[in-house]
Coordinates of C-alpha atoms and ligand atoms in Angstrom, one line a residue:
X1 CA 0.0 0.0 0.0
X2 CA 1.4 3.2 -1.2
X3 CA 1.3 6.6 1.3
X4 CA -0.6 9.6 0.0
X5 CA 1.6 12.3 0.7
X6 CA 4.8 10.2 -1.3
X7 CA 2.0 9.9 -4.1
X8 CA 1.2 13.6 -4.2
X9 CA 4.9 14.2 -4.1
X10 CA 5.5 12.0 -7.1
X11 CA 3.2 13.8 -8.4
X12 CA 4.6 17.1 -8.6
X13 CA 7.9 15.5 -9.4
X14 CA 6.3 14.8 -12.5
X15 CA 4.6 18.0 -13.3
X16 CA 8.1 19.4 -13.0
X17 CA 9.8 16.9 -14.7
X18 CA 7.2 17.8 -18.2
X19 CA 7.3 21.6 -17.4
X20 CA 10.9 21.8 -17.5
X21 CA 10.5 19.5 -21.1
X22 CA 12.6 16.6 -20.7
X23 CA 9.9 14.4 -21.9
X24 CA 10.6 16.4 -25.3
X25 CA 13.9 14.7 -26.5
X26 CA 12.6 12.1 -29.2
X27 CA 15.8 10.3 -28.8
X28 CA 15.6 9.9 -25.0
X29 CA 12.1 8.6 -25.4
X30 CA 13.7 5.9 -27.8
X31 CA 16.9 5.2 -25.7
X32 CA 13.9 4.3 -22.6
X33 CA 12.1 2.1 -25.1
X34 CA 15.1 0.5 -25.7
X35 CA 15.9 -0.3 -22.2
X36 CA 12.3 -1.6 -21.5
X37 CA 12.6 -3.9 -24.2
X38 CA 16.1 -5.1 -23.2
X39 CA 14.7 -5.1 -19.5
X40 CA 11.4 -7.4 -20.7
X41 CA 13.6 -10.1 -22.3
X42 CA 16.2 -10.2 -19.0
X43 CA 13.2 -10.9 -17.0
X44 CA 10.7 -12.9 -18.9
X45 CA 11.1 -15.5 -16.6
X46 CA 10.2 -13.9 -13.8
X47 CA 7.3 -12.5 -16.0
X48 CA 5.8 -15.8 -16.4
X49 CA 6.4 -17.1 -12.8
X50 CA 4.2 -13.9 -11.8
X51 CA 1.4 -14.7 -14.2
X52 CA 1.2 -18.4 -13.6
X53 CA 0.9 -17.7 -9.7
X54 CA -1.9 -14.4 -10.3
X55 CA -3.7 -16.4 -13.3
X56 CA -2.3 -20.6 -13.5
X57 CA -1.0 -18.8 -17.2
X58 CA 1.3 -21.7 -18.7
X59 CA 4.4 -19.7 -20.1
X60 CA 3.2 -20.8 -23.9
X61 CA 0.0 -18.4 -23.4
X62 CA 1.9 -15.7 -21.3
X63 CA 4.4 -15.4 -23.9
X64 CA 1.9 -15.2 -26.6
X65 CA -0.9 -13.1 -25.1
X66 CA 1.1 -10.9 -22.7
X67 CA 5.2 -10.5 -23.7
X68 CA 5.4 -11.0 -27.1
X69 CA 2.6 -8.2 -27.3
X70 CA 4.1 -5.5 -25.2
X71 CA 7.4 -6.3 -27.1
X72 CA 5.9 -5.7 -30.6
X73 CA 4.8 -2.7 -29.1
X74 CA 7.9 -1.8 -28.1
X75 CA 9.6 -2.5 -31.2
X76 CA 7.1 -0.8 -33.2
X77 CA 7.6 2.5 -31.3
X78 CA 11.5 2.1 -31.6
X79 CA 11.1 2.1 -35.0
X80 CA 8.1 4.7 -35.5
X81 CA 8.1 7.3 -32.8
X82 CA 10.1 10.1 -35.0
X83 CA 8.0 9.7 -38.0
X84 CA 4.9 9.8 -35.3
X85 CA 6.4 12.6 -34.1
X86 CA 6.8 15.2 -37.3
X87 CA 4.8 18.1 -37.9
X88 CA 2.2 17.4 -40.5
X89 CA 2.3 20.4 -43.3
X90 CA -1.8 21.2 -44.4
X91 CA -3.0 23.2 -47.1
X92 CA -4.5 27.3 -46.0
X93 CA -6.7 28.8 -48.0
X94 CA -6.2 31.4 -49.9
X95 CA -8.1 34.3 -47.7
X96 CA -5.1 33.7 -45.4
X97 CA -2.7 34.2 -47.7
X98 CA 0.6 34.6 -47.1
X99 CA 0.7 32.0 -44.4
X100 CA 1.5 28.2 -43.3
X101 CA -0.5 25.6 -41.4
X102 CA 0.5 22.5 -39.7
X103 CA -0.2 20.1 -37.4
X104 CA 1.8 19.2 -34.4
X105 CA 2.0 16.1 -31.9
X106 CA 2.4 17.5 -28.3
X107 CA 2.3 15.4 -25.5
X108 CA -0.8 15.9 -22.9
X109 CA 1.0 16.2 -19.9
X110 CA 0.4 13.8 -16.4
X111 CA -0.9 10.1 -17.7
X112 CA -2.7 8.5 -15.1
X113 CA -3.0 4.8 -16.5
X114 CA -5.0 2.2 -14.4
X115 CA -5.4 -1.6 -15.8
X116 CA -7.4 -4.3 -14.9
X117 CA -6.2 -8.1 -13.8
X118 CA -6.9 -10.5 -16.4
X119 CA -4.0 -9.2 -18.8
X120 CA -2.0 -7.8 -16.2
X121 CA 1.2 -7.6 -17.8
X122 CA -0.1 -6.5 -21.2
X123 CA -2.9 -4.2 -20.7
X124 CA -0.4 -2.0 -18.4
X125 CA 2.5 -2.1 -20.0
X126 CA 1.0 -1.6 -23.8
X127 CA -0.6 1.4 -23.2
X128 CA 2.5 2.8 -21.1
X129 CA 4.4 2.4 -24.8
X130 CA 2.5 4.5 -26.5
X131 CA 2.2 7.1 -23.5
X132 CA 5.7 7.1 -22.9
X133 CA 6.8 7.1 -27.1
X134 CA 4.4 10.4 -27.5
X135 CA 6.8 12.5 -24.4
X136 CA 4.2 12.1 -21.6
X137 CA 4.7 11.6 -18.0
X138 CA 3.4 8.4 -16.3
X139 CA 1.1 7.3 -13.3
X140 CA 0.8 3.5 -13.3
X141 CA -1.8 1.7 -11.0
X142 CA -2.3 -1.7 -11.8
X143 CA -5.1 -4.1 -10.0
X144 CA -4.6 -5.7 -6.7
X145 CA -5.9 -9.2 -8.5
X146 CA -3.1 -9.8 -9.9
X147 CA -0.1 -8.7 -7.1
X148 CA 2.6 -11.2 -8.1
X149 CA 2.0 -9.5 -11.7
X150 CA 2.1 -5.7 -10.2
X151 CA 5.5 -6.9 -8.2
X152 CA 7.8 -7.2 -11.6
X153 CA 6.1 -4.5 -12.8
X154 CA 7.2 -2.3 -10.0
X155 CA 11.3 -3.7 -10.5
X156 CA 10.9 -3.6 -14.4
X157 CA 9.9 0.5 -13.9
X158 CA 12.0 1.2 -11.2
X159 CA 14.9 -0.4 -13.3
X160 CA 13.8 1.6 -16.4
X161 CA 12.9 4.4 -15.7
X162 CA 13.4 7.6 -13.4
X163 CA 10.0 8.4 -11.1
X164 CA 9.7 11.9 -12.7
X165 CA 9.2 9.9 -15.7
X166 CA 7.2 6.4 -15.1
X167 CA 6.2 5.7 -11.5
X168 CA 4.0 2.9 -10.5
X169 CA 1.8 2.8 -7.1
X170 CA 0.6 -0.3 -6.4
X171 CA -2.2 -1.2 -3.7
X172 CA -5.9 -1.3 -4.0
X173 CA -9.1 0.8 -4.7
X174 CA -8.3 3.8 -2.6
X175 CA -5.1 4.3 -4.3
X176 CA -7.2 4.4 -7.0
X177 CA -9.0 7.3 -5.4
X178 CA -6.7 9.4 -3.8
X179 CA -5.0 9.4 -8.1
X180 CA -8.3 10.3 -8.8
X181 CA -8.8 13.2 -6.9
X182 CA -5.7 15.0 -8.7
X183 CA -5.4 16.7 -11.7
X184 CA -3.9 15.0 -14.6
X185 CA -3.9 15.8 -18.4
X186 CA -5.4 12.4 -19.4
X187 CA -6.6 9.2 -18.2
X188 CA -6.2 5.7 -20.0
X189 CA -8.5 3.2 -17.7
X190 CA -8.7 -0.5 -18.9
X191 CA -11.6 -2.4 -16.4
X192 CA -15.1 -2.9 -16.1
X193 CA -18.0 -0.6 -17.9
X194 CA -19.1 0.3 -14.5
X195 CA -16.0 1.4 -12.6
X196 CA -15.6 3.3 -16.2
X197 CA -18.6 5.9 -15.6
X198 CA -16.9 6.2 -12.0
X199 CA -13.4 7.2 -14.1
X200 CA -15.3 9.4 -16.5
X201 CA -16.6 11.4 -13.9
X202 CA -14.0 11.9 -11.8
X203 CA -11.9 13.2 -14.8
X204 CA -14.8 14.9 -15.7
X205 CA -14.4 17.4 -12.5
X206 CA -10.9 18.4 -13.9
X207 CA -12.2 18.7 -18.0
X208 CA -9.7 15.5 -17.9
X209 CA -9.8 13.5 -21.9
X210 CA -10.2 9.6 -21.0
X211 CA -9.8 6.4 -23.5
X212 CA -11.6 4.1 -21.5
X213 CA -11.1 0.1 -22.4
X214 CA -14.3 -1.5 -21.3
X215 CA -16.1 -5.0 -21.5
X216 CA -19.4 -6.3 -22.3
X217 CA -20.9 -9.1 -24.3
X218 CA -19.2 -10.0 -27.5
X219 CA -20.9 -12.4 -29.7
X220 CA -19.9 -14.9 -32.3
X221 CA -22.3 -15.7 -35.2
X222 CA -21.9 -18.4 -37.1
X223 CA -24.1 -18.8 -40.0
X224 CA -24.6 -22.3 -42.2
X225 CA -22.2 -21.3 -45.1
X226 CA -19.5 -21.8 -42.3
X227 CA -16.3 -24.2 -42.2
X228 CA -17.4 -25.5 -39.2
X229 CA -14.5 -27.5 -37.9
X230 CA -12.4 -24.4 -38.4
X231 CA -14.5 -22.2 -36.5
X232 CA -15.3 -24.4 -33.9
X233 CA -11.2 -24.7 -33.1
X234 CA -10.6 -21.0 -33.0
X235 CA -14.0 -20.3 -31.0
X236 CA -13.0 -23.0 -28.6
X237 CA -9.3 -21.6 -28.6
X238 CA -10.3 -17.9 -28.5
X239 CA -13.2 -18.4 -25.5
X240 CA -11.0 -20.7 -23.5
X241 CA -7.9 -18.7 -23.2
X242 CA -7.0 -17.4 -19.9
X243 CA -10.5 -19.4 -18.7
X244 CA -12.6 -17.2 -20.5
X245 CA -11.4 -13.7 -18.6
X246 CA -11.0 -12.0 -21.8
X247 CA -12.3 -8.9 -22.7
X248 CA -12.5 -10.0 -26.0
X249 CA -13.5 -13.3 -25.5
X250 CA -16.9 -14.5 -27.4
X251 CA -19.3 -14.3 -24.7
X252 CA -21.6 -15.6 -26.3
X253 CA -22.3 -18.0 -29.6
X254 CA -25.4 -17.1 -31.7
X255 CA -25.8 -20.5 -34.6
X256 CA -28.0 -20.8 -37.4
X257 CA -30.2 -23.4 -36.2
X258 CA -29.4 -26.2 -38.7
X259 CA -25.6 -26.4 -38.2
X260 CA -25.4 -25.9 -34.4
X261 CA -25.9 -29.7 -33.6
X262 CA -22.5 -30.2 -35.8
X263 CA -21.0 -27.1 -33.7
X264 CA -21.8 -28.1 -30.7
X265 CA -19.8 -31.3 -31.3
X266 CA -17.1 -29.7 -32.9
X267 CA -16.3 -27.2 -30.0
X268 CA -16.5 -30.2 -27.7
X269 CA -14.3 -32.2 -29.6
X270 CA -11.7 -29.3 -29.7
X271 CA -11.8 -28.5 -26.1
X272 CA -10.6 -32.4 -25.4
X273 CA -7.8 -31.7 -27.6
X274 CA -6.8 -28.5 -26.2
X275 CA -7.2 -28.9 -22.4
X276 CA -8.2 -33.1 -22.1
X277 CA -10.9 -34.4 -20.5
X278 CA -10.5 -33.4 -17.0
X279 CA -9.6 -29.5 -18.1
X280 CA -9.8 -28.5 -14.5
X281 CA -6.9 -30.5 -13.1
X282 CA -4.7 -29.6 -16.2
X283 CA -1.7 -28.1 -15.1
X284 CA -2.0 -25.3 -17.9
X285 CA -5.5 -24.2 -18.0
X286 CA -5.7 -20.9 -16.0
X287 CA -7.8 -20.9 -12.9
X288 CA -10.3 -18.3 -12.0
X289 CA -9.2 -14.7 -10.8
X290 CA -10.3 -15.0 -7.3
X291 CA -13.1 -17.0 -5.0
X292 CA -15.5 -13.9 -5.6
X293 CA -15.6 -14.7 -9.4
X294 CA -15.2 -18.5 -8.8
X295 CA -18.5 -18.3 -6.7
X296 CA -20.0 -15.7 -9.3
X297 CA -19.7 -18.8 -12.0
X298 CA -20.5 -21.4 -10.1
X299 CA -23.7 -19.4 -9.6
X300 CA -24.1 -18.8 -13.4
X301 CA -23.4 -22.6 -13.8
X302 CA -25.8 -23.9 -11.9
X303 CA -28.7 -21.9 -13.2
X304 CA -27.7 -23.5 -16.8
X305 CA -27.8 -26.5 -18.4
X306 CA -25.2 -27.9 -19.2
X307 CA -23.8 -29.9 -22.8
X308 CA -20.3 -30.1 -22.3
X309 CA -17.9 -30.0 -19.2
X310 CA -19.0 -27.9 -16.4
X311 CA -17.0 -29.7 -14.0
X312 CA -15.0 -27.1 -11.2
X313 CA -12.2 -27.7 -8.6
X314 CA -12.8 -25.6 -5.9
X315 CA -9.6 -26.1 -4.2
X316 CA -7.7 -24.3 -7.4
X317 CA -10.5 -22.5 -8.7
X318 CA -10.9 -23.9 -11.7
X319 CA -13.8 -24.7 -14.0
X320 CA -13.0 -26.6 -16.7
X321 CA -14.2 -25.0 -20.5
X322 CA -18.1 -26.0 -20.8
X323 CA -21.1 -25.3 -23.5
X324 CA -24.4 -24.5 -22.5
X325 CA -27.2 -25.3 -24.7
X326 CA -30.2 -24.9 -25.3
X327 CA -30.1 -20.8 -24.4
X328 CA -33.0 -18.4 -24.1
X329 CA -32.0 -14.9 -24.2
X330 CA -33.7 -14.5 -21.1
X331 CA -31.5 -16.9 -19.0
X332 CA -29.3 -15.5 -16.0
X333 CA -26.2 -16.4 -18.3
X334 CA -27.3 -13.8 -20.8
X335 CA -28.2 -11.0 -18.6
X336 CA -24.3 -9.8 -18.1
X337 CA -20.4 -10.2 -19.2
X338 CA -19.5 -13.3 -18.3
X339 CA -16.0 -13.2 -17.9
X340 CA -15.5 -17.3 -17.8
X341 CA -14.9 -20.3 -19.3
X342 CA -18.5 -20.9 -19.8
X343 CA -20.0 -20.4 -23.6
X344 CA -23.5 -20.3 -23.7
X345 CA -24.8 -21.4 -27.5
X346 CA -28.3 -19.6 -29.1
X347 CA -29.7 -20.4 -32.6
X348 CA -31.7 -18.5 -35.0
X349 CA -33.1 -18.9 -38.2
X350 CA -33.0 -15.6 -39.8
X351 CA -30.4 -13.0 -40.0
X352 CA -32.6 -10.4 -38.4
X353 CA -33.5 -12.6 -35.8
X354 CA -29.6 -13.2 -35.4
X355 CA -28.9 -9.0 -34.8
X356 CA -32.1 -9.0 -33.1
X357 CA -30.3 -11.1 -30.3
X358 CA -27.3 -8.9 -30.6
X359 CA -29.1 -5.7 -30.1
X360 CA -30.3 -6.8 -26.8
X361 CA -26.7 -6.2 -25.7
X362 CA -25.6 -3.2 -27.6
X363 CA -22.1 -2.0 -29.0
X364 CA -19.9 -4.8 -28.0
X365 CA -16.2 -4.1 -27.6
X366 CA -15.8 -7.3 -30.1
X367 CA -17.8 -9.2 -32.5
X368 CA -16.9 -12.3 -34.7
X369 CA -18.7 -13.3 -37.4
X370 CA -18.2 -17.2 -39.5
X371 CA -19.8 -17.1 -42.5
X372 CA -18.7 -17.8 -46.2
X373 CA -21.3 -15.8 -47.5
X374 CA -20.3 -12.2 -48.7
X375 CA -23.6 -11.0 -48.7
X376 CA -24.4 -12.3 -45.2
X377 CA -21.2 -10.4 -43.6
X378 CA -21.7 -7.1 -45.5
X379 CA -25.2 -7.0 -44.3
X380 CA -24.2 -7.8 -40.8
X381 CA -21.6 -5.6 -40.5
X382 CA -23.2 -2.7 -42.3
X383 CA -26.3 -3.1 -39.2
X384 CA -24.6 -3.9 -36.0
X385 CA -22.3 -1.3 -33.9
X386 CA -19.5 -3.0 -32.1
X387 CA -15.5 -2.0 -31.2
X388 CA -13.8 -4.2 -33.3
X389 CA -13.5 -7.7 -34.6
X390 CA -12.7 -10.6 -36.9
X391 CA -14.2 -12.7 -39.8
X392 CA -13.7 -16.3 -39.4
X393 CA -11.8 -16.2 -36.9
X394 CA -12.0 -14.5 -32.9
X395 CA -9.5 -12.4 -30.5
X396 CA -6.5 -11.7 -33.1
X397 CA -7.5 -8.7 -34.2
X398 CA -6.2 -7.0 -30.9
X399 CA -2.6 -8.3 -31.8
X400 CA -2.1 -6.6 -34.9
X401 CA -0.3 -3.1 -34.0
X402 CA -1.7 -1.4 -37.3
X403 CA -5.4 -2.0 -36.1
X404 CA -6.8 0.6 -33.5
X405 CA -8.4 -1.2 -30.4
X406 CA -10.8 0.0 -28.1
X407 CA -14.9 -0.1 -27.7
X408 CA -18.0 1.9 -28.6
X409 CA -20.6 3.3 -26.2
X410 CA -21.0 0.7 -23.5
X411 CA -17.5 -1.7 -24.4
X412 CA -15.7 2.2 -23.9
X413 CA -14.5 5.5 -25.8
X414 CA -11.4 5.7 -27.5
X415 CA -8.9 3.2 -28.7
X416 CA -5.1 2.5 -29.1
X417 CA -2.1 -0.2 -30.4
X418 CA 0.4 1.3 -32.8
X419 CA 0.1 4.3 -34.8
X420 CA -3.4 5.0 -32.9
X421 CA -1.2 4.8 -29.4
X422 CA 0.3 7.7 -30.6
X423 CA -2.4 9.6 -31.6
X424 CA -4.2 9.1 -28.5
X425 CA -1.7 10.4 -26.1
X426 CA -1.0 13.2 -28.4
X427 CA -3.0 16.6 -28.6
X428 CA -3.1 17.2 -32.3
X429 CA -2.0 21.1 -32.4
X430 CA -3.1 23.1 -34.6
X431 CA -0.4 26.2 -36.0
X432 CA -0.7 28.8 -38.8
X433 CA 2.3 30.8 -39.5
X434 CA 1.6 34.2 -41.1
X435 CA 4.3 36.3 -43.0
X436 CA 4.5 39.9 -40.8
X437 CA 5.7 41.7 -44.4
X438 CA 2.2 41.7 -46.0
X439 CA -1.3 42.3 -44.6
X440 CA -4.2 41.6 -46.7
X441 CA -6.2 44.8 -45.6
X442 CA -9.9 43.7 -47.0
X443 CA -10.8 41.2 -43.6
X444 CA -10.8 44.5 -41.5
X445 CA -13.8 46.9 -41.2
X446 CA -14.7 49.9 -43.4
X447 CA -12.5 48.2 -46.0
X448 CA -14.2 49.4 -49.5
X449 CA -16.3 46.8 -51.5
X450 CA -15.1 45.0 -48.6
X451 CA -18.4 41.9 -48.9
X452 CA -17.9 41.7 -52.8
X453 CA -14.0 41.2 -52.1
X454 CA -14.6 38.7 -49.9
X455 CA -16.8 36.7 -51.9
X456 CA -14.1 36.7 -54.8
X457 CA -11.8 35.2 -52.5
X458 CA -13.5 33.2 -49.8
X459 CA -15.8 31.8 -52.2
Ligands
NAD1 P1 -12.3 -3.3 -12.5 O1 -13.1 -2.2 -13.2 O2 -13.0 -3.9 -11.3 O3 -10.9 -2.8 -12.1 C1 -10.0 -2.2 -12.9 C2 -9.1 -1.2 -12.2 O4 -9.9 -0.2 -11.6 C3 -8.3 -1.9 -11.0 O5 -7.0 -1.4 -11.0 C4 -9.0 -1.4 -9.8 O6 -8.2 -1.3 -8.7 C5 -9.6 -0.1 -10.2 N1 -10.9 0.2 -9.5 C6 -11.8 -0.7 -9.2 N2 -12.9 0.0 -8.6 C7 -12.6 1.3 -8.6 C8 -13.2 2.5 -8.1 N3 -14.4 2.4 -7.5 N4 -12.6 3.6 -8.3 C9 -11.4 3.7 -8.9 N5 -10.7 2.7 -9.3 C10 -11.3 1.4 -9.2 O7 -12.0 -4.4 -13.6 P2 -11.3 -5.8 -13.4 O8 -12.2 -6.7 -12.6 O9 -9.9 -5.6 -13.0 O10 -11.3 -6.3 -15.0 C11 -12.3 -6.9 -15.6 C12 -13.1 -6.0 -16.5 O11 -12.3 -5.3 -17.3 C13 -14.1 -6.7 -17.4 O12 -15.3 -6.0 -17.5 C14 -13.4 -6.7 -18.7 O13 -14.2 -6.8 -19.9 C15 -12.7 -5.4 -18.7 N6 -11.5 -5.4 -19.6 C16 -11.5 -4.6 -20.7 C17 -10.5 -4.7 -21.6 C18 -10.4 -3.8 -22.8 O14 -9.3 -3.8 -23.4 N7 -11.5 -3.2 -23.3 C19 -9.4 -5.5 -21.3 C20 -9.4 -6.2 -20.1 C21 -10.5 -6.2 -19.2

């Protein structure tokens, strides 16, 4: 647990720190990127260890859904952040004449960044890459789920980076508040959609901009022109991962009604192959979070019915990957995120009965879609609101840098990964440079003929 008063001092540290512009220097940002990266791969044992005591991650799905994301990040923003970082010349019209405009990438300020559990590693130190490659000045407070996680965090920053630059607090909610209560110059939350309104109106009391990473209930429709086999394996693979505590996870499986028989056998058959039989005593299937989530599914699970697994081990908190089928919409499974390895399975018959079930849970941060038919996607797409997504296939579109990744409405504002990283914790500035030799006199009052001058050359 962190002390207020050393908080509020780091705090100031860091004001100063930005004031006095040595967050400016592109190639100091660069030479700290380097060092993270270096740092990352000295201790991506230690990495691992941390995430397989917070989550039971094997080191196969740490490396590939936490590291060997933040490192790409990393790299990308070696490579990118000056050409990020150049003013952008625009066109002036002529009524200005004779001037320049361009665009410039200043960094807010103070970040305050706060991240959620289930990616621990990832969802902190991604965004810190971007916020750190754009010349800003970091707050870190990760969750205190995940405090094995949080530990190598803390050494990696402290090794990297001075506290005037990147600090991290660790420690629970009221941390969280007292940051809160402070001014900064923008706030990057990644959590849950109701602890987001609670964000957005704190910043709110200091005119604070937010990108808020939220959750919600991401379907997956599969329609009958659909590999089946194929989708099956990456649904099963994509819902699965981490025990289902993915924010991008398919919550939920919407199948036209004459192929989900074949589906449903297919997704079983897959999770054998994946996890075994006996999923929950698997040494590398993840457990569940903590006993308050473990008792929230073994709630959800027992108001379901069950085709496939379902079986828990209370001792580890794990519940093994299960299918629950049939599904009304009106079931306790379908009333909220479910944040777990259970996939409940719907059916329709017509496409508008399909987004009819979507709508009930509007703009998902993800949405998937298994279809062969061209016309069935473009119509999909073209009516339903949602973050982001993937056809035939689920998850992967959050791991390709040049994609911007974040939510709509509910699932969050805002979005980041690459280029868009940048862009987001940059305030676009806008600059016209006018010559001081010549002054065009006709914009100023009592000018002769001044309105038909003007319309000659405003147009
Ligand atoms: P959470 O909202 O409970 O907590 C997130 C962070 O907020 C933690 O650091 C926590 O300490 C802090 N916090 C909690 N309550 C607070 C309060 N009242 N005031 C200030 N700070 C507070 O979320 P979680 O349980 O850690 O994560 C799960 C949720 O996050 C799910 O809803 C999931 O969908 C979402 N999520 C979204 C993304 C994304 O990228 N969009 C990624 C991962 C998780």
């Amino acid at each position: 647990m962190t002390d207020p008063a050393k908080i509020m001092q780091v705090i100031e540290d860091q004001r100063t720190f930005f004031k006095e512009g040595h967050t400016r220097n592109l190639k100091t940002r660069v030479m700290y990127l380097k060092g993270f990266l270096r740092e990352i791969s000295l201790r991506e044992k230690d990495i691992m260890k941390a995430l397989q005591a917070d989550l039971g991650k094997s080191d196969g799905e740490a490396y590939m859904t936490e590291i060997s994301l933040v490192r790409e990040e990393i790299r990308y923003f070696i490579k990118n952040t000056y050409k990020l970082s150049r003013t952008k010349r625009v066109k002036t019209p002529l009524a200005h004449f004779p001037s320049a405009s361009r665009i410039e990438y200043h960094p807010y300020g103070g970040v305050l960044l706060i991240s959620p559990w289930n990616y621990p590693f990832q969802l902190t130190f991604a965004p810190l890459v971007g916020a750190v490659a754009a010349g800003n000045t970091v707050i870190i407070k990760p969750s205190e789920d995940s405090p094995a996680t949080t530990q190598v965090m803390k050494e990696i920053v402290e090794s990297c980076f001075p506290p005037e630059l990147v600090a991290l607090f660790d420690g629970d909610v009221e941390v969280s508040r007292t940051l809160l209560e402070e001014k900064f110059d923008f706030i990057f939350f990644t959590g849950s959609t109701g602890v987001g309104k609670i964000i957005m109106e704190k910043a709110a009391a200091h005119l604070t901009p937010v990108c808020l990473e939220l959750g919600g209930k991401s379907p997956c429709i599969v329609d009958e022109t659909a590999r089946i086999e194929t989708a099956a394996r990456r649904i099963a693979w994509g819902k699965f991962l981490n025990a289902g505590q993915t924010c991008v996870a398919p919550d939920y499986v919407v199948a036209h009604e004459s192929i989900v028989e074949e589906l449903l056998e297919a997704l079983k058959r897959n999770m054998a192959l994946f996890y075994t039989e006996k999923a929950e005593h698997y040494a590398d299937y993840p457990k569940i979070i903590n006993q308050r989530h473990f008792d929230r599914l073994s709630e959800l699970l027992s108001q379901s019915k069950i085709y496939a697994g379902g079986e828990r081990q209370v001792e580890e908190q794990k519940i093994s990957p299960t299918l629950l089928y049939p599904v009304q919409g009106d079931e306790p499974i379908m009333a909220g995120e479910i944040f777990g390895p259970l996939l409940p399975i719907m059916t329709y018959k017509t496409r508008e009965e399909a987004e009819e079930i979507v709508h009930r849970h509007p703009t998902p941060l993800a949405l998937y879609l298994f279809s062969e038919s061209k016309s069935f996607q473009t119509e999909l797409l073209s009516n339903l609101s949602f973050g982001g997504g993937c056809i035939n296939d689920v998850v992967v579109h959050l791991a390709n840098a040049n994609l911007p990744f974040g939510g709509i409405g509910q699932s969050g504002m805002g979005s980041y990964h690459g280029k868009k990283s940048f862009q987001t914790f940059s305030h676009e500035r806008a600059l016209l440079k006018k010559s001081a030799l010549i002054d065009t006199p006709f914009r100023y009052h009592r000018y002769p003929n001044q309105l038909k001058i003007l319309k000659k050359v405003m147009g």
